[in-house]
């Protein structure tokens, strides 16, 4: 099964982080960190091809470790990328990677037990807002491809689903107080069968739209529901 990852920028550092699933930490309680040095050019940027080089090294390490290990992401710092794996057992011994026609590099792991995935939580785990931004990114990119001016307010349609009509009504009352218009309801036989459609005229530029979606996500969850996203017309 292909896993989902989030690209994150935090100040000068960048990261790629796994979206965890229940049972991940119990299945793979051992952490292994590989430090991959990176070269910078005279302009301070990473030298040409460095990011591709790191990706190939990570792929080779992952292939060498095999199915016992799960790549959970990396953090790119000033002069290196720290690539993180969690495994079913301790990773012992360096990993040799072919990095050129006649060149092999050796990468020793920093390996230790971490059954609670504490390192991941401190260094990689995406925040709720980062997760929302990740989920919004595709729609934002599609709008931009059509010349959208995301800073211009326009009617934005939202939807949320709930387990009972009563939960839906309580959510409806809450969003009304925050300036949303109620556009309709529907009921079906889904796991959360009671849907609410609502809207508000706002810009859709990040991070504003991400903050709106996080608020609606948390509000829907407080009533046992699920925020189901948004849509809007292109504004040029």
Short mmCIF file of C-alpha atoms in Angstrom, two decimals, residues 3 35 37 39-40 44 83 131 152 161 164 206-207 211 213 236:
data_model
loop_
_atom_site.label_atom_id
_atom_site.label_comp_id
_atom_site.label_asym_id
_atom_site.label_seq_id
_atom_site.Cartn_x
_atom_site.Cartn_y
_atom_site.Cartn_z
CA UNK A 3 1.71 5.76 1.97
CA UNK A 35 22.70 11.68 7.90
CA UNK A 37 25.74 15.36 3.68
CA UNK A 39 26.84 20.37 -0.94
CA UNK A 40 25.98 24.04 -1.42
CA UNK A 44 24.34 29.43 -0.76
CA UNK A 83 16.53 10.65 6.76
CA UNK A 131 -2.16 18.65 7.30
CA UNK A 152 -10.18 38.17 -3.96
CA UNK A 161 -21.42 15.23 7.51
CA UNK A 164 -27.43 12.39 13.68
CA UNK A 206 -3.34 30.39 2.05
CA UNK A 207 -2.85 30.41 4.94
CA UNK A 211 -7.10 28.31 8.98
CA UNK A 213 -10.75 24.71 7.10
CA UNK A 236 -9.70 36.30 -12.60
#
